[in-house]
mmCIF file of C-alpha atoms in Angstrom:
data_model
loop_
_atom_site.group_PDB
_atom_site.id
_atom_site.type_symbol
_atom_site.label_atom_id
_atom_site.label_comp_id
_atom_site.label_asym_id
_atom_site.label_seq_id
_atom_site.Cartn_x
_atom_site.Cartn_y
_atom_site.Cartn_z
ATOM 1 C CA MET A 96 5.192 -6.457 6.968
ATOM 2 C CA SER A 97 7.111 -3.352 5.963
ATOM 3 C CA LEU A 98 10.842 -3.003 5.316
ATOM 4 C CA SER A 99 11.208 -0.781 8.368
ATOM 5 C CA GLU A 100 9.790 -3.617 10.476
ATOM 6 C CA LEU A 101 12.015 -6.192 8.816
ATOM 7 C CA PHE A 102 15.252 -4.236 8.948
ATOM 8 C CA PRO A 103 16.033 -4.656 12.679
ATOM 9 C CA GLN A 104 15.703 -8.440 12.231
ATOM 10 C CA ILE A 105 17.843 -8.430 9.089
ATOM 11 C CA HIS A 106 20.463 -6.288 10.796
ATOM 12 C CA VAL A 107 21.225 -8.923 13.422
ATOM 13 C CA LEU A 108 21.566 -11.811 10.958
ATOM 14 C CA PRO A 109 24.994 -13.469 10.649
ATOM 15 C CA ARG A 110 27.149 -12.181 7.798
ATOM 16 C CA SER A 111 26.668 -15.368 5.753
ATOM 17 C CA GLU A 112 22.902 -15.102 5.954
ATOM 18 C CA LYS A 113 22.999 -11.440 4.943
ATOM 19 C CA TRP A 114 24.889 -12.450 1.790
ATOM 20 C CA ARG A 115 22.383 -15.248 1.211
ATOM 21 C CA LEU A 116 19.556 -12.717 1.502
ATOM 22 C CA VAL A 117 21.270 -10.423 -1.017
ATOM 23 C CA GLN A 118 21.610 -13.332 -3.456
ATOM 24 C CA LEU A 119 17.968 -14.299 -3.048
ATOM 25 C CA MET A 120 16.795 -10.750 -3.621
ATOM 26 C CA LEU A 121 18.988 -10.355 -6.721
ATOM 27 C CA ALA A 122 17.664 -13.632 -8.136
ATOM 28 C CA ASP A 123 14.111 -12.552 -7.397
ATOM 29 C CA LEU A 124 14.591 -9.205 -9.137
ATOM 30 C CA ALA A 125 16.259 -10.866 -12.137
ATOM 31 C CA ARG A 126 13.368 -13.322 -12.456
ATOM 32 C CA GLU A 127 10.867 -10.448 -12.504
ATOM 33 C CA GLU A 128 12.908 -8.597 -15.131
ATOM 34 C CA ASN A 129 13.036 -11.690 -17.339
ATOM 35 C CA ALA A 130 9.291 -12.105 -17.021
ATOM 36 C CA LEU A 131 8.884 -8.714 -18.681
ATOM 37 C CA THR A 132 11.270 -9.404 -21.555
ATOM 38 C CA ILE A 133 10.230 -10.857 -24.890
ATOM 39 C CA GLU A 134 13.153 -12.832 -26.303
ATOM 40 C CA ALA A 135 13.963 -13.308 -29.968
ATOM 41 C CA ASP A 136 13.551 -16.839 -31.350
ATOM 42 C CA GLU A 137 11.192 -17.743 -28.529
ATOM 43 C CA SER A 138 7.525 -18.573 -29.042
ATOM 44 C CA TYR A 139 4.853 -17.199 -26.753
ATOM 45 C CA PRO A 140 1.275 -18.448 -26.481
ATOM 46 C CA VAL A 141 -1.546 -16.209 -27.654
ATOM 47 C CA TRP A 142 -4.636 -17.171 -25.699
ATOM 48 C CA SER A 143 -6.829 -14.342 -26.932
ATOM 49 C CA PRO A 144 -9.368 -15.673 -29.471
ATOM 50 C CA TYR A 145 -8.899 -12.841 -31.941
ATOM 51 C CA GLU A 146 -10.558 -13.253 -35.343
ATOM 52 C CA ALA A 147 -12.710 -16.118 -34.064
ATOM 53 C CA PHE A 148 -15.485 -14.739 -36.226
ATOM 54 C CA ASP A 149 -17.236 -18.037 -36.913
ATOM 55 C CA ALA A 150 -17.530 -18.610 -33.175
ATOM 56 C CA ALA A 151 -18.764 -15.038 -32.730
ATOM 57 C CA ASP A 152 -21.437 -15.560 -35.414
ATOM 58 C CA THR A 153 -22.598 -18.744 -33.730
ATOM 59 C CA MET A 154 -22.808 -17.105 -30.330
ATOM 60 C CA LEU A 155 -24.713 -14.112 -31.712
ATOM 61 C CA ARG A 156 -27.200 -16.530 -33.274
ATOM 62 C CA VAL A 157 -27.676 -18.304 -29.933
ATOM 63 C CA LEU A 158 -28.192 -14.965 -28.182
ATOM 64 C CA LYS A 159 -30.816 -13.928 -30.727
ATOM 65 C CA GLU A 160 -32.605 -17.261 -30.475
ATOM 66 C CA GLU A 161 -32.689 -16.991 -26.690
ATOM 67 C CA SER A 162 -33.947 -13.400 -26.676
ATOM 68 C CA GLY A 163 -36.657 -14.378 -29.172
ATOM 69 C CA LYS A 164 -38.089 -17.064 -26.895
ATOM 70 C CA MET B 1091 -31.785 8.537 -18.916
ATOM 71 C CA THR B 1092 -28.023 8.227 -18.824
ATOM 72 C CA VAL B 1093 -26.688 5.612 -16.436
ATOM 73 C CA PRO B 1094 -23.470 6.759 -14.761
ATOM 74 C CA GLY B 1095 -20.480 4.534 -15.320
ATOM 75 C CA GLU B 1096 -18.566 2.690 -12.660
ATOM 76 C CA GLU B 1097 -14.785 2.852 -12.405
ATOM 77 C CA PHE B 1098 -12.561 -0.126 -11.697
ATOM 78 C CA PRO B 1099 -8.787 -0.234 -11.111
ATOM 79 C CA TYR B 1100 -6.330 -2.179 -13.233
ATOM 80 C CA ILE B 1101 -5.061 -5.025 -11.099
ATOM 81 C CA SER B 1102 -1.907 -7.048 -10.993
ATOM 82 C CA ARG B 1103 -2.214 -10.609 -12.220
ATOM 83 C CA THR B 1104 -0.071 -13.401 -10.824
ATOM 84 C CA PRO B 1105 2.858 -13.441 -10.758
ATOM 85 C CA PRO B 1106 3.067 -9.768 -9.813
ATOM 86 C CA SER B 1107 5.328 -7.978 -12.252
ATOM 87 C CA GLY B 1108 4.983 -4.295 -11.515
ATOM 88 C CA ALA B 1109 3.263 -1.748 -13.725
ATOM 89 C CA ALA B 1110 3.706 -3.882 -16.850
ATOM 90 C CA GLY B 1111 1.667 -6.641 -15.214
ATOM 91 C CA LEU B 1112 -1.443 -4.577 -14.613
ATOM 92 C CA SER B 1113 -4.511 -5.667 -16.544
ATOM 93 C CA PRO B 1114 -8.122 -4.527 -16.911
ATOM 94 C CA SER B 1115 -9.742 -7.342 -14.965
ATOM 95 C CA LEU B 1116 -13.399 -6.782 -14.259
ATOM 96 C CA PRO B 1117 -14.984 -8.215 -11.089
ATOM 97 C CA ILE B 1118 -17.944 -10.239 -12.336
ATOM 98 C CA ASP B 1119 -20.522 -12.571 -10.817
ATOM 99 C CA LEU B 1120 -21.471 -15.422 -13.148
ATOM 100 C CA ILE B 1121 -24.804 -17.100 -12.489
ATOM 101 C CA LEU B 1122 -26.140 -20.381 -13.857
ATOM 102 C CA GLY B 1123 -29.313 -21.669 -12.251
ATOM 103 C CA ARG B 1124 -28.764 -21.654 -8.508
ATOM 104 C CA ASN B 1125 -24.979 -21.555 -8.803
ATOM 105 C CA SER B 1126 -22.838 -18.452 -8.918
ATOM 106 C CA VAL B 1127 -19.127 -17.836 -9.224
ATOM 107 C CA SER B 1128 -17.364 -14.564 -8.440
ATOM 108 C CA ASP B 1129 -14.317 -14.072 -10.588
ATOM 109 C CA PHE B 1130 -12.323 -11.512 -12.536
ATOM 110 C CA GLY B 1131 -12.829 -11.336 -16.285
ATOM 111 C CA LEU B 1132 -10.051 -9.985 -18.483
ATOM 112 C CA LEU B 1133 -11.473 -7.223 -20.676
ATOM 113 C CA ASP B 1134 -9.975 -8.209 -24.032
ATOM 114 C CA SER B 1135 -11.154 -5.890 -26.781
ATOM 115 C CA GLY B 1136 -9.188 -7.940 -29.304
ATOM 116 C CA ALA B 1137 -11.059 -11.126 -28.463
ATOM 117 C CA ALA B 1138 -13.946 -11.912 -30.780
ATOM 118 C CA VAL B 1139 -15.801 -13.840 -28.089
ATOM 119 C CA ASN B 1140 -16.106 -14.370 -24.351
ATOM 120 C CA VAL B 1141 -14.218 -17.419 -23.105
ATOM 121 C CA LEU B 1142 -14.945 -19.444 -19.988
ATOM 122 C CA PRO B 1143 -12.239 -21.778 -18.666
ATOM 123 C CA TYR B 1144 -13.339 -25.331 -18.046
ATOM 124 C CA ASP B 1145 -13.102 -25.311 -14.257
ATOM 125 C CA VAL B 1146 -15.229 -22.170 -13.932
ATOM 126 C CA GLY B 1147 -17.968 -23.839 -15.992
ATOM 127 C CA LEU B 1148 -17.860 -26.854 -13.716
ATOM 128 C CA ARG B 1149 -18.077 -24.618 -10.632
ATOM 129 C CA LEU B 1150 -21.207 -23.120 -12.187
ATOM 130 C CA GLY B 1151 -22.673 -26.598 -12.395
ATOM 131 C CA ALA B 1152 -22.560 -26.786 -16.180
ATOM 132 C CA VAL B 1153 -22.420 -30.247 -17.723
ATOM 133 C CA TRP B 1154 -20.166 -30.516 -20.767
ATOM 134 C CA GLU B 1155 -22.217 -33.220 -22.447
ATOM 135 C CA GLU B 1156 -25.361 -31.087 -22.233
ATOM 136 C CA GLN B 1157 -23.845 -28.238 -24.274
ATOM 137 C CA THR B 1158 -24.604 -29.041 -27.882
ATOM 138 C CA ILE B 1159 -23.317 -26.068 -29.890
ATOM 139 C CA PRO B 1160 -19.611 -26.334 -30.756
ATOM 140 C CA VAL B 1161 -17.490 -23.294 -31.595
ATOM 141 C CA GLN B 1162 -13.985 -23.118 -32.995
ATOM 142 C CA LEU B 1163 -11.601 -20.802 -31.166
ATOM 143 C CA THR B 1164 -8.323 -19.372 -32.445
ATOM 144 C CA GLY B 1165 -4.798 -18.833 -31.146
ATOM 145 C CA ASN B 1166 -3.616 -21.400 -28.617
ATOM 146 C CA LEU B 1167 -7.227 -22.080 -27.680
ATOM 147 C CA ALA B 1168 -7.810 -23.574 -31.137
ATOM 148 C CA ALA B 1169 -6.423 -26.854 -29.832
ATOM 149 C CA SER B 1170 -9.153 -27.149 -27.190
ATOM 150 C CA GLU B 1171 -12.757 -28.066 -27.885
ATOM 151 C CA ALA B 1172 -15.257 -25.346 -26.974
ATOM 152 C CA ARG B 1173 -19.051 -25.201 -26.717
ATOM 153 C CA VAL B 1174 -21.510 -22.345 -26.221
ATOM 154 C CA LEU B 1175 -22.654 -21.795 -22.647
ATOM 155 C CA MET B 1176 -25.202 -19.130 -21.755
ATOM 156 C CA VAL B 1177 -24.950 -17.567 -18.300
ATOM 157 C CA SER B 1178 -26.201 -14.499 -16.485
ATOM 158 C CA ALA B 1179 -23.601 -12.028 -15.339
ATOM 159 C CA ALA B 1180 -23.677 -9.190 -12.847
ATOM 160 C CA VAL B 1181 -21.169 -6.352 -13.066
ATOM 161 C CA GLY B 1182 -20.896 -3.729 -10.357
ATOM 162 C CA LYS B 1183 -24.237 -2.243 -9.408
ATOM 163 C CA PHE B 1184 -25.741 -2.808 -12.855
ATOM 164 C CA PRO B 1185 -28.616 -5.197 -13.614
ATOM 165 C CA PRO B 1186 -27.544 -8.705 -14.721
ATOM 166 C CA VAL B 1187 -27.172 -9.406 -18.431
ATOM 167 C CA ARG B 1188 -27.052 -12.577 -20.486
ATOM 168 C CA LEU B 1189 -23.590 -13.460 -21.727
ATOM 169 C CA ALA B 1190 -22.686 -16.120 -24.270
ATOM 170 C CA PHE B 1191 -19.402 -17.870 -23.509
ATOM 171 C CA ALA B 1192 -17.232 -20.189 -25.499
ATOM 172 C CA TRP B 1193 -16.729 -22.765 -22.755
ATOM 173 C CA THR B 1194 -13.340 -24.255 -23.472
ATOM 174 C CA GLN B 1195 -11.877 -27.461 -22.131
ATOM 175 C CA SER B 1196 -8.709 -25.530 -21.334
ATOM 176 C CA ASN B 1197 -7.873 -24.146 -17.915
ATOM 177 C CA SER B 1198 -4.916 -22.127 -19.183
ATOM 178 C CA VAL B 1199 -6.871 -18.920 -19.589
ATOM 179 C CA PRO B 1200 -8.684 -16.539 -17.291
ATOM 180 C CA VAL B 1201 -12.299 -15.629 -17.931
ATOM 181 C CA ILE B 1202 -11.973 -13.587 -21.135
ATOM 182 C CA LEU B 1203 -14.542 -10.904 -21.888
ATOM 183 C CA GLY B 1204 -14.621 -10.146 -25.606
ATOM 184 C CA GLN B 1205 -16.618 -8.439 -28.320
ATOM 185 C CA VAL B 1206 -19.427 -11.051 -28.335
ATOM 186 C CA ASN B 1207 -20.925 -10.169 -26.182
ATOM 187 C CA LEU B 1208 -19.503 -8.306 -23.182
ATOM 188 C CA PHE B 1209 -18.651 -5.323 -25.367
ATOM 189 C CA LEU B 1210 -22.126 -5.452 -26.906
ATOM 190 C CA GLU B 1211 -23.710 -5.180 -23.468
ATOM 191 C CA PHE B 1212 -21.381 -2.642 -21.885
ATOM 192 C CA ASP B 1213 -19.580 0.478 -23.022
ATOM 193 C CA VAL B 1214 -16.028 0.377 -21.734
ATOM 194 C CA CYS B 1215 -13.488 3.204 -21.599
ATOM 195 C CA PHE B 1216 -9.866 2.432 -20.770
ATOM 196 C CA PHE B 1217 -7.725 5.018 -18.984
ATOM 197 C CA ARG B 1218 -4.482 3.068 -18.859
ATOM 198 C CA SER B 1219 -2.388 6.094 -17.897
ATOM 199 C CA ARG B 1220 -4.469 6.314 -14.743
ATOM 200 C CA SER B 1221 -4.672 2.513 -14.306
ATOM 201 C CA LEU B 1222 -8.443 2.464 -14.331
ATOM 202 C CA PHE B 1223 -11.322 1.707 -16.676
ATOM 203 C CA GLU B 1224 -14.957 2.690 -16.721
ATOM 204 C CA VAL B 1225 -17.883 0.415 -17.476
ATOM 205 C CA LYS B 1226 -21.528 1.231 -18.055
ATOM 206 C CA PRO B 1227 -24.454 -0.585 -19.666
ATOM 207 C CA ARG B 1228 -25.067 0.086 -23.347
ATOM 208 C CA SER B 1229 -27.473 2.960 -23.777
ATOM 209 C CA THR B 1230 -29.884 1.706 -26.458
ATOM 210 C CA GLY B 1231 -30.601 -1.093 -28.894
ATOM 211 C CA SER B 1232 -30.403 -4.836 -28.466
ATOM 212 C CA VAL B 1233 -28.496 -7.794 -29.819
#
């Protein structure tokens, strides 16, 4: 649903609900902004298995064994 | 003969977070025996290995106890046990290839496509400024 379709319905909302909608939208935007921010003194998980060279060696060996069958 | 590459768009992962949330996620069909799973694999050129989350392995019909080759992962995945699982994988219109995965007991990750051996099977060019990447099978040689 587009904003142009929503707007006529929003326009007829009571004043209190319009303010509630504004608050919800501001909170939603703030949450998205925070999701993009890396904070100091916070720890963040690193799921990428970088430098897992022993695992890579093992998997290369398995691939070679399979292709040699 | 040079095989033409296939282009794929960067896509937004959940939760959607605008342009910063776009990632090079490759549509991929994973095949094990008679089972197949269609998923998106994160092209992670910094990852040493491919990683398969636990639930995707189960959906492929893999049995944990039957996988006998352990591998040690790094980062946050180091805390989870992982074993080698060999599957076939189809990308775009290209012929299927064999991929080795570190099948982890974690479900906190997407399918990760890393150096061993997605990047050994396919040449990948990233065009981040245009939000697309190109994939084509490696031209010569073998693992």
